[in-house]
Amino acid sequence: MQRENLRRGFSIYRSLTRVSVYTSHQSVVLEIDFSGSVWGYTEITIIPTSKDLKTIHLHSRQCTIHSVTVASHRADFIHYDPLANINVSNPQDVHNHPELKRRVYSALAEGEEGELSIAIPQEVSLKQSGSSTAGLIASEAATPEPQTPGASTSQIVVPDFAPITIKIEYSIRNPVEGLNFVLPSDAHPYRVPHVFTTPSSPDAARCWVPCIDNPWERCTWDFEFVVPRFLEERDIGRRGEEDEDEQGEYPTLVVCSGELVEQVAHPFNSNKSIFVFSQTFPTSVQHIGFAAGPFHVLSIPAGDVAGDDSSSSSQPLMHAFCLPGHEPLLAVSVLFLRQAMTFYSTEFGSYPFGSHKLVFVDELPTLRFDTATLSILTVDLLHGDDAIDQVYETRQTLSHALACQWIGINIQPKVWSDLWLVNGLGLYITGLFLRKLFGNNEYRFRLKKDMERVVDLDSGSMPPICQPMLQDPPDSAVLSFINLKSPLALHILDRRLGKSGTSLGLSRVLPKLFLSAISGEMMNNALSTHAFLRTCRKVSGVDLRSFAEQWIYGSGCPAFGFSASFNRKKMAVEITMRQDAPAWKAHEHDEIRKTMLKPVAFFEGQMTIRIHEADGTPYEHVLDIRSSFKRYEVPFNTKYKRVRRNTKRYLARQAAAQAAAEGDAEAAEAMGMVDMGFGLDIWEKEKERDNWKVADWTEEDEQTMNGATYEWIRMDADFEWIAAIAFDQPDFMWVSQLQRDRDVIAQLEAVNALSRMPSAIISSTLTKTVLVSNYFFRVRCEAALALVTCAYRKLDFLGLFHLFKLFLRYCYEPEDAQQDLFAHSYVPRPNDFSDYPEYFVRRALIRAVASVRFENGKCPAVVRQFLIDQLKYNDNTANPYTDAFYICTLVSALACASVSTLPPERGELFPTETTNEQSSEEANLLKESLAEVDRYRSMDRLIPSPHNVVTIAALEFRLILSVSGLIPNDPRVFFPLTREGNYTQVRIAAFDALFLTKWYTPKIMRYILAVAAHDSSRVIRRHVARNACQSLALLVTMGELKGSGKETDPLLIEEDGVTQEKVKENKKSEVDLLIKALRKDKEVGKNEIVREFLLPVALAPDADQDVRWSILKLADILIRGAEEAPPKLSIHLPPPTPIVETPSALPPLKVGPAKPPRAAKAGSAVASRPTLPPPAPPKIRLLPSGTSTEPNIVKLLPTPTMEPPMATPNKKGVAFRTSTKSKIKDKGSAPTKIKEPKGRSGGMTSLDFTVAQLLLRKLTSNKRATIFLQPVDPVRDHAPNYFDVIRSPMDLSNMSAKLQNGVYKDRFALEADFRLMIRNAKTYNLPESYAYNEAAALETFFEKEWARSNNTLQSRVQKQIQPVEKARPAATAPAGAGPSTVVAQVPKAAVEPAPRPSIKLKFGGPTAPRSTETPVKETPANAAPSTAKAPKIRKPKPDEAPLPPVEDDGSLDILEEVLAMEAMHKKHHRTTESVVQPGKRKKGYESDLLEDDEILALASPSKKPSKSPQPPVVEKEKKAAPTPRASSIKIKRPVPLGSLEANPATLPLPVPPDSHRASNKGKEREVVPSSASPAAPPRPSKKASEVTSTPINKTKVKDLLKTLLKMPEAVIFARPVDPVLDGCPTYFDEIKQPMDLGTITTNVTTGKYTTNEEVGKDIELVFANCRLFNPPTTYPVECADAVERAYKKEWTKVMERKMSWTEKRSVQTLMNNLVKDPISYVFREPVDPVALGIPQYFEIIPRKDARDLQTIRQKLDADKYESMDAWEADIDLMINNAIIFNSLESEVGQVAVMLGNRVKEMKGQQGMKKRKEGSEKPNGGQPVAKKAKLA
């Protein structure tokens, strides 16, 4: 992401060095009109990074651009906002919503590049400053990150260009995103107008200022705001000075990011003010914000912090702003922030900015918006001095906002996957401050509760908090989980670092991070996970790899089960541990989810346990967890028995209490250590114990306790695990832990454990816990809630009795001490909430009482009456604190008590009908409850509670009762409160209730859509649109909507064994049935309002983004989308042509005797028509006698086509049609013509077609092929930029269609498309992602099947070779020739007139034309002589019998390969001299030279040649047999060239015997060109070049190894593995060939390697060993991946081969001398066919083979030649081209020969020949080929 400026061509921020940065600048001048408009201009200074910069792309939405200037020159620009111009083909058709969704996706992707494009004027030149800077561009990956001090960093040399200033004048009117104008309206006539920036969307910044909207593009800023001095104009002339003072009470203020430079009056308008701000610290535009309005300002003084020794001058300025009317709340809410500023500055370093400001505004869509130096917050956070509950929330939110200035604004995540670290650190340091503010108990209690929530959530549905493969920010649901888990992960990391002994945990790490950010050492102030962990490792010395893999890169939390027993013989406590991983078990058999969510199968680490032994001393022990099940023996230290709990201990408590009462301090301290319940009178007097029904331990319990050897055991005593821990120990031990352990987490664990084992003693213990004020108040609240478990009939509702008894302390005492509490009327005393803990305990008691239930799920009537009495008699007149939240607790508790917890009874015959019969008592209670709640709602209208919380609670009360069916569900109750003018939260509650009624009626639906589209509150618009979708599922669940079209089966139907299967089937299709039912519902899916207004709301140009997406989701549910045509893919392929006998546009073959024209020498018939598609290949039947073989198929380019032979006894061979007419006549009467299927119309043989079909069938049925079955849909597959990355998409369905339509010419074309598909998947998807792994797995499967298919074809050929050979007579074609499926171009040739003319097919080697047809039977009389004579057309003999036609199954396609390999094993070869005399040039010589070059270049040997018996061949005939040739051959698949033997009749000089020797692997032979007459330079085959070894280049290899060893990930590979030192004793058992980079370096130095390939093999062995020994995704494997990536990148440089400087200089000198020589005048420049009048030149000489001295010199200067041989080959090719085109006897041909001789003379003179013989010859002649053959 930091490299984005390089792609864009300019930057506004560039890092030059690690300590100094050069930043650009942006200034903004705006004038604000509070009617809803803004206008002004911005000046952006950019730094070009490329001289080719022509267009500047900036982000700008909602803005109207008036003019643009670049460097003071007016520039052309295009401003196009794709989101504001969305439309569909038919806006009136609601079924087009899928098209709208696709267009929205496209618009979002299109806007990423920039909505504003500016063309740089011609007058502006990019001036380079003359120096270049190596910009240190850090890696974009979150991990691993190789940037370490002293380590290598990737340096990109960026030239310094002069900055360019762009000025953009723009205006904004009624913005939808980015800016929020809050203005008075009819519904809010007294609202104070103000405006502020808002994070309403991810791209909100570009919506109010043209900019580069990227969080990693940072620059300095200047702001100038022009605002009215006062928002209300007054007639000053009619009023006195007093009125002027009133007017000036709230002047307009502007608060902005940065520092206030000055506030001045407007020079031309005294009614306006100008505010100037400057932000000198580089800041992203996404962290810039401002607010303007008549704010009240409060300065937070620096001297308010108690105990703060720092001078007030060193503290940064802090101000708070609020709207008029909220002044009394502001000071109470924000003054504590000075303590936070002092704490953060002291603990983590100085504040990174100059000041801090807070602005409280209305209608903020989020809780707060953090920008540099400024936090914009919602006014709901303000509270008065009478608030209790809201203090905690407000202080936590404001503290976190301040902490984000350190981490979040100043320090940013390096990539999105590092967001967990930045957010987690901000929340972590906020928690540390809250620990100081609220106390350690509150801090630890919150940690425990957060941990429990994480354990519940992270059970398999959540991803890891850090996913390096993801490049996009997480969605809101995942982000909230990340923000919950990340501070807990940092907490346990701090605990583990603190255990190292040399570290103080994160308290030493965090100051280093903040210091590096302020000093500039942190690159771009971007923090990555890897850099953070590396810093922790340096500070503490702890290896955190295991921790990171489990808690950062992995998901899930462990679940531990512990049990303990005492072994008296060993004097040890035996602890059994069992660990489960719920997240892993949830996806154990789902490989896809495991790959995506990465659940951890096993968590390892150390856990601290604390055993409180008999003497009360706690002993800590550490359990090393390395397996999922283990028994630990923990030594026991005390030999005394357990302290008795009852009688003796009771006396001890009394003695200690008496001593403490007398003033003995030590006794008081001892009392606290023994039991936290000391001093409680009600437990000391027997009478009171009876009144409270306190239960004592029984004798049996006391005996059990006396036998216990320890008090209790604490698991994970130091809170180092985020885990669910289940520990089995007796209840008396939990009681002891609750009463004697001072840790709030231990007390909370004890309360939770006791709640699971209810009894009378437990109820008494929990009651005592609530009573004792020494306990932390939140533990007391938990104990009160736990008492509910003891309130059941078996215990005579003892828990409810204790709850009533506890609450009686806040009520008037009954007159009768023996009053039955279940029949008592509880009249509360006047409220007094001065004691905060008692206030929270009182509310907890109310919630607990309301949770008591009978067995039928109903609440006792006494409980409901108790709650009604609390509401009825509540008195808050003398209370200094508000009782609004207390009343809300009563109302919600009453709603809970009114509803049964069990589902209502259903009728047997009609299960959809429920019975809610109520008794008269229940009805009266319900009526009384409604009356009391309505009374409080009416009071709240007259005297509003804070934020109308009482009204909200009353609405929720009615909602719960209506959903439960206790009262009618009437929307008229909620509808009035949804209108504008009500408080926002009240409207939200009313809408929530409305959505659970029949809101889909036309009138209400119209109102709902109107609110979602046009309401003035963005919060309301989004909430309504979002809940419109979610409410439908709730309504179906509630029974308000019909969930499916099918009625459920009655319960009385007898089960027949199929019920379970039916239930599974119903569950599987439940969602589909639900959607189908909703679409068919007349009131919902068929609603006219939905169909009329849904699409216009989403299409509105001013629609909110969240509203648009919610409307589209609603449309997906209710409306069936119109079928969209799939994305059109432009695949340029020749259209499949039906099999025709004759293309009429082609000229017929000439029959009369004529001299072959020049065009025939190089296949002009093809070259003259390069753009015509090839016609369908006709079948050619081979008619050798005696056997039946399949006719081969020869593919012809636009040339005279061949006629299928007739099955006549006197015709054979390959016949060409003499005329079109005759062909057409014969067409219908061909009796043996076989109709081909459409799939083979492209030329594919039947065997290839069958293999391809079978292979595709296996691929589509493979489980890994799921994502490849259909084309990629950017919307469906969440890949909006897919077609920007992948230009040639491919999938299995397209491949199947192409196969069935005959597009493929052979099976290798299918293979190419499959590999294209796999390459696309691996290109678009990151390694180790799901799609990447699926592609790799499918590719592996394909390779196996492909190899199996090839082997099958080869075995098929072996079976058919013998019959084919037996069918041949003694005088047959050369053994090297065979059938070959190639695309052949048949030249025009002069033939004699014949009734059915045919041509002979030649077989030959490099200098003879190759066969493109099947072998034709020939007799010795018909064999061509060895002289250079034009071959005559052989007439067929009548006595030759034809072979019957056979069906082509594709096996003969491989026959040529087999015959070729047999010929290569022959021990003899032909050698014939034939000197070409001037004027008697051999026919076909030029074409032969060209063909040899082409075949050697294009063909490659087959990998596995099949072996077959060598057919009998007559040597004499073999030497003389001519072979037919085609002038140009295109080979589509590997063809063995071992079958191509040289025809000595056409060679000018004898060929050495070794030149025909073939390798064992079927490589082609190469022929040394004659020095007298240069021939086409032979080219080594592809495989031969692969085998060729490169001599070691020690310098490059050493540089490579140094580069690798500098990487931090290569540390583990720098030395040999030591099994003892590295903790891997089985290493050498698994790794038989160990290797490391250090050993390789030593071997290179000592000269043990001779080639580069040997070094590369050993380096790759290092990575292979690492992956073999270590499991995937572990740290060593990730290190291997990182080092291997660097190795592959550098290895190409090592293997790069080019001429040495000496050779290059020598060749350049020779070229200079050659150009000066007059003999080279013909070859100095490229051939111009037009100027020279030879338009057919490139038809004979292909453009790719054209050479001249100028072209050769350019290639030489550009280092395109790897060696001298490559340069020589081009010289030879140039000479051969001249001979081929002009003939050897021509003047140019003679000059070419002379030029070749001249080159050799010059080489000899310079002494280059000797040097060349000692050098490597990768592209040269025979020596290289011989080396390849011997290899």
CSV table of N, CA and C in Angstrom, one decimal, residues 343-344 348 427-437 443 510:
chain,number,residue,atom,x,y,z
A,343,PHE,N,-1.2,10.7,32.8
A,343,PHE,CA,-0.9,9.3,32.9
A,343,PHE,C,-0.2,8.8,31.6
A,344,TYR,N,-0.8,9.1,30.5
A,344,TYR,CA,-0.3,8.6,29.2
A,344,TYR,C,1.1,9.2,29.0
A,348,PHE,N,4.0,6.5,28.7
A,348,PHE,CA,4.3,6.1,27.3
A,348,PHE,C,4.9,7.1,26.5
A,427,LEU,N,-6.8,0.2,23.2
A,427,LEU,CA,-7.7,-0.3,24.3
A,427,LEU,C,-6.9,-0.7,25.5
A,428,TYR,N,-5.7,-1.3,25.3
A,428,TYR,CA,-4.9,-1.8,26.4
A,428,TYR,C,-4.4,-0.7,27.3
A,429,ILE,N,-3.9,0.4,26.7
A,429,ILE,CA,-3.4,1.5,27.5
A,429,ILE,C,-4.6,2.3,28.2
A,430,THR,N,-5.8,2.2,27.5
A,430,THR,CA,-6.9,2.8,28.1
A,430,THR,C,-7.3,2.0,29.4
A,431,GLY,N,-7.2,0.7,29.3
A,431,GLY,CA,-7.5,-0.1,30.5
A,431,GLY,C,-6.6,0.2,31.6
A,432,LEU,N,-5.3,0.4,31.3
A,432,LEU,CA,-4.3,0.7,32.3
A,432,LEU,C,-4.7,2.0,33.0
A,433,PHE,N,-5.2,3.0,32.3
A,433,PHE,CA,-5.6,4.3,32.9
A,433,PHE,C,-6.8,4.1,33.8
A,434,LEU,N,-7.8,3.3,33.2
A,434,LEU,CA,-9.0,3.0,34.0
A,434,LEU,C,-8.7,2.3,35.3
A,435,ARG,N,-7.6,1.5,35.3
A,435,ARG,CA,-7.2,0.8,36.5
A,435,ARG,C,-6.8,1.8,37.5
A,436,LYS,N,-6.1,2.8,37.1
A,436,LYS,CA,-5.7,3.9,38.0
A,436,LYS,C,-6.9,4.7,38.5
A,437,LEU,N,-7.9,4.9,37.6
A,437,LEU,CA,-9.0,5.8,37.9
A,437,LEU,C,-10.1,5.1,38.7
A,443,TYR,N,-10.7,-3.1,37.1
A,443,TYR,CA,-10.0,-3.4,35.9
A,443,TYR,C,-10.0,-5.0,35.7
A,510,LEU,N,6.2,-0.6,25.1
A,510,LEU,CA,5.4,0.5,24.6
A,510,LEU,C,6.1,1.8,24.5
